[in-house]
Amino acid sequence: MRTQVFWFFLLLSLSLTTAAQSFTGSFDLVVVQEYANGNVRTDTVSYTFTPERTAMILHGRGNEPDMRMLFDTGKKEIVALFLLDGKKLGYTLPMDESHWPGMPHALKTPPKSLPLATSAPEKVIDDRKTREVRSENDEYIATLWIDETIPLSMAQVLSYQSVGKGKSKKEIELFNQLGVSGFPLEVLLKSKKGKADVQLKVIHLSKEVNPAMFSSEGYSVRTIE
């Protein structure tokens, strides 16, 4: 599945729970990887959230097709939609931890407070006030700008990438060591070991929801057990 190219999205996660998230709205997440040799890779993922449904578009790079994934907690199913040789195709997976290892983390209610205090000045990003939080683990030094008014965590956002049996949780555990909660509008992960530095930025944040994001009309969808 194409989602392995977004391995770095699996970095954030929190503890197990089954509570539904409460955020309604949409945004794009832009992720930039900067390598020591000067190479830069940019990926974009679009999200639309409602209390029971989430839609996510993995935007393809170059000639790669986009993939849209629909998560419905009411129906307990995941639908993946894509174009292949001009045909609208898709498949449905049961929504369980076997097919979606990140599910417990995606459905976690985020805490209302930040575990790490900071004396750094506040930063305004796209007219939204954020707090700077810093932390680190064995792999990265992290700087995050948190918007505490948004009832969503980046852990929830990134865990939607972990669809597929046997998905590793190693990256989730690495970032979990940072102990940072809340929804950051910007993140900088500075590698301690010569790997790519990673920048994440939330753009086009809106309270609007486009119903078409949840439609599978015109797609030939098969069921995978």
Coordinates of N, CA, C and O in Angstrom, one line a residue, residues 18-87:
T18 N -11.0 4.3 23.3 CA -12.0 4.1 22.2 C -12.9 5.3 22.1 O -13.9 5.2 21.4
A19 N -12.6 6.4 22.7 CA -13.5 7.6 22.6 C -13.3 8.2 21.3 O -12.3 8.3 20.7
A20 N -14.4 8.7 20.7 CA -14.4 9.4 19.4 C -13.8 10.8 19.5 O -14.0 11.4 20.6
Q21 N -13.2 11.2 18.5 CA -12.7 12.6 18.5 C -13.8 13.6 18.3 O -14.9 13.2 17.8
S22 N -13.6 14.8 18.7 CA -14.7 15.8 18.7 C -14.5 17.0 17.7 O -15.3 17.9 17.6
F23 N -13.4 16.9 16.9 CA -13.1 18.0 16.0 C -13.9 17.9 14.7 O -14.1 16.8 14.2
T24 N -14.5 19.0 14.2 CA -15.1 19.0 12.9 C -14.5 20.1 12.1 O -14.4 21.3 12.5
G25 N -14.0 19.7 10.9 CA -13.3 20.7 10.1 C -12.4 20.0 9.1 O -12.4 18.8 8.9
S26 N -11.5 20.8 8.5 CA -10.6 20.2 7.4 C -9.3 21.0 7.4 O -9.2 22.2 7.9
F27 N -8.3 20.4 6.9 CA -7.0 21.1 6.7 C -6.1 20.2 5.9 O -6.4 19.0 5.6
D28 N -5.0 20.8 5.4 CA -3.9 20.0 4.7 C -2.7 20.0 5.7 O -2.4 20.9 6.4
L29 N -2.0 18.8 5.6 CA -0.8 18.6 6.4 C 0.3 18.5 5.4 O 0.4 17.6 4.6
V30 N 1.3 19.4 5.4 CA 2.4 19.4 4.5 C 3.6 18.9 5.3 O 3.9 19.5 6.3
V31 N 4.3 17.9 4.7 CA 5.5 17.3 5.4 C 6.7 17.5 4.5 O 6.6 17.0 3.3
V32 N 7.7 18.1 5.0 CA 9.0 18.3 4.2 C 10.1 17.5 4.9 O 10.4 17.7 6.1
Q33 N 10.8 16.7 4.2 CA 12.0 16.0 4.7 C 13.2 16.6 4.0 O 13.3 16.6 2.8
E34 N 14.1 17.0 4.8 CA 15.4 17.6 4.3 C 16.5 16.7 4.7 O 16.8 16.5 5.9
Y35 N 17.2 16.2 3.7 CA 18.3 15.2 3.9 C 19.7 16.0 3.9 O 19.8 17.1 3.4
A36 N 20.6 15.3 4.5 CA 21.9 16.0 4.7 C 22.6 16.2 3.4 O 23.4 17.2 3.2
N37 N 22.3 15.5 2.3 CA 22.9 15.7 1.0 C 22.2 16.8 0.2 O 22.5 17.0 -1.0
G38 N 21.2 17.5 0.8 CA 20.5 18.6 0.1 C 19.2 18.2 -0.5 O 18.5 19.1 -1.0
N39 N 18.9 16.9 -0.6 CA 17.7 16.5 -1.2 C 16.5 16.8 -0.3 O 16.6 16.8 0.9
V40 N 15.4 17.2 -0.9 CA 14.2 17.6 -0.2 C 13.0 16.9 -0.8 O 12.8 16.8 -2.0
R41 N 12.2 16.3 0.1 CA 11.0 15.6 -0.3 C 9.8 16.3 0.4 O 9.8 16.4 1.6
T42 N 8.7 16.6 -0.4 CA 7.5 17.2 0.1 C 6.3 16.3 -0.2 O 6.1 15.9 -1.3
D43 N 5.5 16.1 0.8 CA 4.3 15.3 0.7 C 3.1 16.1 1.4 O 3.4 16.8 2.4
T44 N 2.0 15.9 0.8 CA 0.8 16.6 1.3 C -0.3 15.6 1.5 O -0.6 14.8 0.7
V45 N -1.0 15.7 2.7 CA -2.2 14.9 3.0 C -3.3 15.8 3.4 O -3.1 16.7 4.2
S46 N -4.5 15.6 2.9 CA -5.6 16.4 3.2 C -6.6 15.6 4.1 O -6.8 14.4 3.9
Y47 N -7.1 16.3 5.2 CA -8.0 15.6 6.1 C -9.3 16.4 6.3 O -9.3 17.6 6.2
T48 N -10.4 15.6 6.4 CA -11.7 16.2 6.8 C -12.2 15.4 8.0 O -12.3 14.1 7.9
F49 N -12.5 16.0 9.1 CA -13.0 15.4 10.3 C -14.4 15.7 10.6 O -14.8 16.9 10.5
T50 N -15.2 14.7 11.0 CA -16.5 14.9 11.7 C -16.4 14.0 12.9 O -15.5 13.1 13.0
P51 N -17.4 14.1 13.8 CA -17.3 13.2 15.0 C -17.3 11.7 14.7 O -16.7 10.9 15.5
E52 N -18.0 11.3 13.6 CA -18.0 9.8 13.3 C -17.3 9.4 12.1 O -17.1 8.2 11.8
R53 N -16.9 10.4 11.2 CA -16.3 10.0 9.9 C -15.1 10.9 9.7 O -15.1 12.1 10.1
T54 N -14.1 10.3 9.1 CA -12.9 11.0 8.7 C -12.5 10.7 7.3 O -12.6 9.5 6.9
A55 N -12.2 11.7 6.5 CA -11.7 11.4 5.1 C -10.3 11.9 5.0 O -9.9 13.0 5.5
M56 N -9.5 11.2 4.3 CA -8.1 11.5 4.1 C -7.7 11.3 2.7 O -8.0 10.3 2.1
I57 N -7.0 12.2 2.1 CA -6.4 12.1 0.7 C -4.9 12.1 0.8 O -4.3 13.1 1.2
L58 N -4.3 11.0 0.4 CA -2.9 10.9 0.2 C -2.6 11.4 -1.2 O -2.8 10.7 -2.2
H59 N -2.0 12.6 -1.3 CA -1.8 13.2 -2.6 C -0.5 12.5 -3.2 O 0.6 12.5 -2.7
G60 N -0.7 11.9 -4.4 CA 0.4 11.3 -5.1 C 1.5 12.3 -5.6 O 1.1 13.5 -5.9
R61 N 2.7 11.8 -5.7 CA 3.8 12.7 -6.3 C 4.1 12.3 -7.7 O 4.0 11.1 -8.0
G62 N 4.3 13.2 -8.5 CA 4.6 12.9 -9.9 C 3.4 12.3 -10.6 O 2.3 12.8 -10.6
N63 N 3.6 11.1 -11.2 CA 2.5 10.4 -11.8 C 1.7 9.5 -10.9 O 0.8 8.7 -11.4
E64 N 2.1 9.5 -9.6 CA 1.3 8.6 -8.7 C -0.1 9.1 -8.5 O -0.3 10.3 -8.4
P65 N -1.1 8.2 -8.5 CA -2.5 8.7 -8.3 C -2.7 9.0 -6.8 O -2.0 8.5 -5.9
D66 N -3.7 9.9 -6.6 CA -4.1 10.1 -5.2 C -4.9 8.9 -4.7 O -5.4 8.1 -5.4
M67 N -4.9 8.8 -3.4 CA -5.7 7.8 -2.7 C -6.6 8.4 -1.6 O -6.0 9.2 -0.8
R68 N -7.9 8.2 -1.7 CA -8.8 8.8 -0.7 C -9.2 7.6 0.2 O -9.7 6.6 -0.2
M69 N -9.1 7.9 1.5 CA -9.5 6.9 2.5 C -10.6 7.4 3.4 O -10.5 8.5 3.9
L70 N -11.7 6.6 3.6 CA -12.8 7.0 4.4 C -12.9 6.1 5.6 O -13.0 4.9 5.5
F71 N -13.0 6.8 6.8 CA -13.1 6.0 8.0 C -14.4 6.3 8.7 O -14.8 7.5 8.9
D72 N -15.3 5.3 8.9 CA -16.6 5.5 9.4 C -16.7 4.7 10.7 O -16.8 3.4 10.6
T73 N -16.7 5.3 11.8 CA -16.8 4.6 13.1 C -18.2 4.1 13.3 O -18.4 3.1 14.1
G74 N -19.3 4.7 12.7 CA -20.6 4.1 12.8 C -20.8 2.8 12.1 O -21.3 1.8 12.7
K75 N -20.3 2.7 10.9 CA -20.3 1.5 10.1 C -19.2 0.5 10.4 O -19.2 -0.6 10.0
K76 N -18.2 1.1 11.1 CA -17.0 0.3 11.5 C -16.3 -0.3 10.3 O -16.0 -1.5 10.2
E77 N -16.1 0.6 9.3 CA -15.4 0.2 8.1 C -14.5 1.3 7.6 O -14.6 2.5 7.9
I78 N -13.5 0.9 6.8 CA -12.6 1.8 6.1 C -12.7 1.5 4.6 O -12.6 0.4 4.1
V79 N -12.8 2.6 3.8 CA -13.0 2.5 2.4 C -11.8 3.2 1.7 O -11.6 4.4 2.0
A80 N -11.1 2.6 0.8 CA -10.0 3.2 0.1 C -10.4 3.3 -1.3 O -10.9 2.4 -2.0
L81 N -10.2 4.5 -1.9 CA -10.7 4.8 -3.3 C -9.5 5.4 -4.1 O -8.7 6.2 -3.6
F82 N -9.4 4.9 -5.3 CA -8.3 5.4 -6.2 C -8.6 5.2 -7.6 O -9.5 4.4 -8.0
L83 N -7.8 5.8 -8.5 CA -7.9 5.6 -10.0 C -6.8 4.7 -10.4 O -5.6 4.8 -10.0
L84 N -7.1 3.7 -11.3 CA -6.1 2.8 -11.8 C -6.5 2.6 -13.3 O -7.5 2.1 -13.7
D85 N -5.6 3.0 -14.2 CA -5.8 2.9 -15.6 C -7.1 3.6 -16.0 O -7.9 3.0 -16.9
G86 N -7.4 4.7 -15.4 CA -8.7 5.4 -15.7 C -9.9 4.9 -15.1 O -11.0 5.4 -15.3
K87 N -9.8 3.8 -14.3 CA -11.0 3.2 -13.7 C -11.0 3.6 -12.2 O -10.0 3.7 -11.5

